């Protein structure tokens, strides 16, 4: 039987999803075919609006999403060269994230799906981040281990199969991206901190200051970044008290090196123990140049293949939601008109 003999509900190839992402401060829409081919990927970033406040202001984020969402979707369809009629389903991030921001995307997706008689598929934001790897690497198949490091999450996730996840390790306190943002603020770099620390660190000495690399005795795969963040703040305070001039580039480079060492060591150790030879990265912090370089080297030395999506697929986007949504779609996952935003949605909760 070929595709033309099948109904949209049953076909598994030639599936085009319109994907919507509004969980934080990016209003994004994309059209993705068969989970791997991006026909369009439109992102309206609100970063400039939030920069003056030093972080994302939830109410401003929601208001901007509602203003931009239709324009972004229209642009995504236009760039893909498809009409709504040629779309097989609507995939939308329904958690985790800021509730007011998520609600804009979820309500929009439901309205389009209802009016256009299309299936609706709710997608987990982090499962989306992981699935960005399927877009970058057309031949990547589970099982693989994925290090997910973003503003709200630091997880080591074993991807056992499409849409089947096991959390191997998680942060006990701050997420890696959160630590980058807080340290950036403390040294006066502003929001968003990650890319600014990354850039400044290139001018500094990563071994200038010995910051701690936390290990949790009974849970070697878990992370903890709050002690490191406090160590940086203490160092800055001590310099101020002694009247010493702080070398910000050295602080940025030494802090970043501590984060990257921990993320790299935990990932390689977990992959070895699990007998996994494919290692992927995902989330905003995965666009960090030192992390990419160090993990790539460690994978090479330990006989593992390293998968790293392009930086613009690591930070928030809707193409990744279309990739994750496709694998749910072909499994028959459909959401009802009661789909709601779930700000603390757990990975693998289907
Ligand atoms: O995945 P993402 O775009 O949004 C969330 O789901 O949280 O991640 C945003 C986080 C922010 O904390 C940001 O500072 C961090 O990713 N980030 C980086 C870099 N680019 C973004 N952290 C370190 N180095 C980078 N180059
Ligand atoms: Zn994200």
Short mmCIF file of C-alpha atoms in Angstrom, two decimals, residues 16-269:
data_model
loop_
_atom_site.label_atom_id
_atom_site.label_comp_id
_atom_site.label_asym_id
_atom_site.label_seq_id
_atom_site.Cartn_x
_atom_site.Cartn_y
_atom_site.Cartn_z
CA UNK A 16 3.85 17.46 7.53
CA UNK A 17 3.31 18.95 10.97
CA UNK A 18 2.82 22.59 11.82
CA UNK A 19 4.70 23.01 15.12
CA UNK A 20 4.26 25.79 17.67
CA UNK A 21 6.57 26.70 20.59
CA UNK A 22 5.88 29.46 23.15
CA UNK A 23 7.19 28.02 26.45
CA UNK A 24 9.50 30.92 27.35
CA UNK A 25 10.64 34.01 25.44
CA UNK A 26 10.68 32.79 21.84
CA UNK A 27 7.54 32.83 19.71
CA UNK A 28 8.22 30.08 17.18
CA UNK A 29 6.49 28.12 14.43
CA UNK A 30 7.82 25.58 11.93
CA UNK A 31 6.70 23.13 9.29
CA UNK A 32 8.53 19.80 9.54
CA UNK A 33 8.16 16.76 7.26
CA UNK A 34 8.56 13.25 8.64
CA UNK A 35 10.25 14.56 11.77
CA UNK A 36 13.57 15.23 10.05
CA UNK A 37 13.07 17.69 7.20
CA UNK A 38 12.57 21.33 8.15
CA UNK A 39 10.51 23.16 5.53
CA UNK A 40 10.48 26.36 7.62
CA UNK A 41 11.59 27.43 11.09
CA UNK A 42 10.50 30.93 12.14
CA UNK A 43 11.59 32.37 15.49
CA UNK A 44 10.59 35.73 16.89
CA UNK A 45 12.90 36.27 19.86
CA UNK A 46 11.82 38.55 22.68
CA UNK A 47 15.30 38.72 24.25
CA UNK A 48 15.69 42.50 23.76
CA UNK A 49 12.42 43.16 25.62
CA UNK A 50 13.52 41.18 28.67
CA UNK A 51 17.17 42.30 28.73
CA UNK A 52 16.34 45.59 30.49
CA UNK A 53 14.81 43.56 33.36
CA UNK A 54 17.78 41.18 33.64
CA UNK A 55 15.64 38.09 32.95
CA UNK A 56 12.37 36.88 31.42
CA UNK A 57 9.29 38.71 32.73
CA UNK A 58 6.48 36.14 32.40
CA UNK A 59 3.63 38.58 31.76
CA UNK A 60 5.56 40.45 29.07
CA UNK A 61 6.42 37.11 27.44
CA UNK A 62 2.73 36.07 27.27
CA UNK A 63 1.63 39.42 25.87
CA UNK A 64 4.28 39.36 23.17
CA UNK A 65 3.40 35.76 22.23
CA UNK A 66 -0.25 36.72 21.70
CA UNK A 67 0.81 39.66 19.55
CA UNK A 68 3.23 37.69 17.34
CA UNK A 69 1.89 34.13 17.18
CA UNK A 70 -0.35 34.48 14.10
CA UNK A 71 2.32 36.38 12.19
CA UNK A 72 4.95 33.76 12.99
CA UNK A 73 2.64 30.88 11.95
CA UNK A 74 1.69 32.67 8.73
CA UNK A 75 5.38 33.18 7.94
CA UNK A 76 6.16 29.51 8.67
CA UNK A 77 3.45 28.28 6.28
CA UNK A 78 4.48 30.78 3.61
CA UNK A 79 8.18 29.90 3.81
CA UNK A 80 7.37 26.18 3.67
CA UNK A 81 5.18 26.83 0.63
CA UNK A 82 2.23 24.92 2.08
CA UNK A 83 -1.34 25.76 3.00
CA UNK A 84 -3.11 24.53 6.12
CA UNK A 85 -4.90 21.98 3.91
CA UNK A 86 -1.53 20.35 3.22
CA UNK A 87 -0.71 20.01 6.93
CA UNK A 88 -1.38 16.64 8.62
CA UNK A 89 -1.42 17.78 12.24
CA UNK A 90 -0.61 20.51 14.75
CA UNK A 91 2.16 19.86 17.31
CA UNK A 92 2.50 22.23 20.24
CA UNK A 93 4.65 22.53 23.37
CA UNK A 94 2.34 22.05 26.38
CA UNK A 95 5.03 21.98 29.11
CA UNK A 96 7.23 22.52 30.96
CA UNK A 97 7.64 26.29 30.88
CA UNK A 98 5.95 29.53 31.92
CA UNK A 99 2.24 28.80 32.22
CA UNK A 100 0.99 32.05 30.67
CA UNK A 101 3.43 31.69 27.79
CA UNK A 102 2.54 28.01 27.17
CA UNK A 103 -1.19 28.83 27.19
CA UNK A 104 -0.84 31.14 24.18
CA UNK A 105 0.67 28.36 22.04
CA UNK A 106 -1.71 25.67 23.32
CA UNK A 107 -4.83 27.82 22.75
CA UNK A 108 -3.60 28.78 19.27
CA UNK A 109 -2.85 25.15 18.32
CA UNK A 110 -6.25 24.01 19.56
CA UNK A 111 -8.05 26.75 17.63
CA UNK A 112 -6.25 25.89 14.37
CA UNK A 113 -6.69 22.13 14.84
CA UNK A 114 -10.39 22.55 15.63
CA UNK A 115 -11.14 24.93 12.78
CA UNK A 116 -9.10 23.03 10.18
CA UNK A 117 -10.11 19.53 11.40
CA UNK A 118 -6.51 18.48 12.09
CA UNK A 119 -5.14 16.14 14.78
CA UNK A 120 -3.57 17.86 17.80
CA UNK A 121 -0.37 16.57 19.44
CA UNK A 122 0.98 18.03 22.69
CA UNK A 123 4.79 17.87 22.92
CA UNK A 124 7.13 17.98 25.92
CA UNK A 125 9.59 20.87 25.51
CA UNK A 126 12.66 18.85 26.57
CA UNK A 127 11.68 15.90 24.38
CA UNK A 128 11.65 18.53 21.63
CA UNK A 129 15.18 19.67 22.51
CA UNK A 130 16.40 16.04 22.37
CA UNK A 131 14.67 15.54 19.00
CA UNK A 132 16.62 18.44 17.45
CA UNK A 133 19.28 15.75 16.98
CA UNK A 134 17.01 13.87 14.55
CA UNK A 135 16.88 16.98 12.36
CA UNK A 136 20.65 17.48 12.32
CA UNK A 137 21.47 13.77 11.92
CA UNK A 138 19.08 12.08 9.51
CA UNK A 139 20.51 8.63 10.34
CA UNK A 140 20.49 8.93 14.15
CA UNK A 141 18.35 6.30 15.81
CA UNK A 142 17.83 5.38 19.48
CA UNK A 143 19.24 4.17 21.75
CA UNK A 144 21.51 7.07 22.67
CA UNK A 145 22.38 9.11 25.74
CA UNK A 146 21.48 12.81 25.64
CA UNK A 147 22.84 15.55 27.86
CA UNK A 148 20.07 18.15 28.12
CA UNK A 149 21.27 21.47 29.51
CA UNK A 150 19.03 24.51 29.27
CA UNK A 151 17.87 27.46 31.36
CA UNK A 152 15.52 25.34 33.44
CA UNK A 153 16.92 21.80 33.07
CA UNK A 154 20.08 19.75 33.41
CA UNK A 155 19.32 16.12 32.71
CA UNK A 156 21.09 13.04 31.45
CA UNK A 157 18.44 11.21 29.48
CA UNK A 158 18.67 7.71 28.04
CA UNK A 159 16.62 7.70 24.82
CA UNK A 160 15.65 4.04 24.69
CA UNK A 161 13.41 4.34 21.64
CA UNK A 162 11.49 7.09 19.84
CA UNK A 163 9.52 8.85 22.58
CA UNK A 164 10.76 6.44 25.29
CA UNK A 165 12.97 8.16 27.86
CA UNK A 166 14.67 7.27 31.13
CA UNK A 167 16.19 10.00 33.28
CA UNK A 168 19.64 8.83 34.41
CA UNK A 169 20.71 12.02 36.20
CA UNK A 170 19.30 15.42 37.06
CA UNK A 171 20.35 18.59 38.83
CA UNK A 172 19.70 18.75 42.56
CA UNK A 173 19.44 22.57 42.50
CA UNK A 174 20.23 25.09 39.72
CA UNK A 175 20.17 24.17 36.04
CA UNK A 176 23.43 24.72 34.14
CA UNK A 177 21.92 27.60 32.10
CA UNK A 178 20.57 29.19 35.27
CA UNK A 179 24.11 29.15 36.73
CA UNK A 180 25.45 30.80 33.54
CA UNK A 181 22.74 33.48 33.76
CA UNK A 182 23.36 34.18 37.47
CA UNK A 183 27.15 34.37 37.13
CA UNK A 184 26.77 36.62 34.06
CA UNK A 185 24.60 38.99 36.09
CA UNK A 186 27.12 38.99 38.97
CA UNK A 187 29.96 40.04 36.66
CA UNK A 188 27.78 42.64 34.96
CA UNK A 189 27.27 40.93 31.59
CA UNK A 190 23.46 41.02 31.63
CA UNK A 191 20.83 38.69 30.18
CA UNK A 192 20.96 36.16 28.59
CA UNK A 193 24.15 35.18 30.33
CA UNK A 194 25.20 31.98 28.57
CA UNK A 195 26.28 33.39 25.21
CA UNK A 196 27.97 36.38 26.89
CA UNK A 197 29.99 34.21 29.31
CA UNK A 198 30.89 31.94 26.37
CA UNK A 199 32.24 34.93 24.40
CA UNK A 200 34.10 36.62 27.27
CA UNK A 201 35.61 33.29 28.41
CA UNK A 202 37.57 33.12 25.13
CA UNK A 203 39.70 36.01 26.42
CA UNK A 204 40.26 34.46 29.88
CA UNK A 205 42.33 31.71 31.49
CA UNK A 206 40.12 28.71 32.40
CA UNK A 207 42.63 27.63 35.07
CA UNK A 208 43.09 31.06 36.72
CA UNK A 209 40.65 30.37 39.57
CA UNK A 210 39.97 26.92 41.04
CA UNK A 211 36.17 26.72 41.34
CA UNK A 212 34.55 23.53 42.78
CA UNK A 213 33.28 20.61 40.68
CA UNK A 214 30.44 19.14 42.76
CA UNK A 215 30.00 15.38 43.09
CA UNK A 216 27.03 13.77 44.81
CA UNK A 217 28.28 10.71 46.68
CA UNK A 218 25.25 8.42 46.33
CA UNK A 219 24.17 9.67 42.87
CA UNK A 220 27.19 10.00 40.54
CA UNK A 221 25.01 10.98 37.55
CA UNK A 222 23.27 13.89 39.31
CA UNK A 223 24.44 17.49 39.04
CA UNK A 224 24.67 20.39 41.48
CA UNK A 225 25.58 23.90 40.35
CA UNK A 226 24.47 26.08 43.28
CA UNK A 227 27.76 25.56 45.20
CA UNK A 228 29.72 26.64 42.13
CA UNK A 229 27.51 29.72 41.71
CA UNK A 230 28.06 30.62 45.41
CA UNK A 231 31.83 30.09 45.03
CA UNK A 232 31.89 32.60 42.17
CA UNK A 233 29.84 35.12 44.19
CA UNK A 234 32.15 34.64 47.22
CA UNK A 235 35.22 35.14 45.04
CA UNK A 236 33.78 38.40 43.67
CA UNK A 237 32.91 39.61 47.21
CA UNK A 238 36.39 38.80 48.51
CA UNK A 239 38.02 40.70 45.65
CA UNK A 240 35.78 43.68 46.38
CA UNK A 241 36.62 43.58 50.11
CA UNK A 242 40.35 43.40 49.38
CA UNK A 243 40.04 46.21 46.83
CA UNK A 244 41.35 43.91 44.07
CA UNK A 245 40.37 44.43 40.45
CA UNK A 246 38.44 41.43 39.13
CA UNK A 247 39.57 39.91 35.84
CA UNK A 248 36.09 39.18 34.48
CA UNK A 249 37.37 37.13 31.56
CA UNK A 250 39.27 34.82 33.97
CA UNK A 251 36.16 34.47 36.17
CA UNK A 252 34.00 33.66 33.11
CA UNK A 253 36.54 31.16 31.74
CA UNK A 254 37.18 29.43 35.10
CA UNK A 255 33.45 29.19 35.92
CA UNK A 256 32.64 27.86 32.45
CA UNK A 257 35.45 25.31 32.68
CA UNK A 258 34.02 24.01 35.98
CA UNK A 259 30.53 23.57 34.45
CA UNK A 260 31.89 21.95 31.30
CA UNK A 261 34.17 19.54 33.24
CA UNK A 262 31.21 18.31 35.31
CA UNK A 263 28.84 17.98 32.33
CA UNK A 264 31.47 16.16 30.25
CA UNK A 265 32.65 13.77 32.99
CA UNK A 266 29.13 12.78 34.06
CA UNK A 267 28.02 12.20 30.47
CA UNK A 268 30.98 10.00 29.50
CA UNK A 269 30.86 8.03 32.78
#
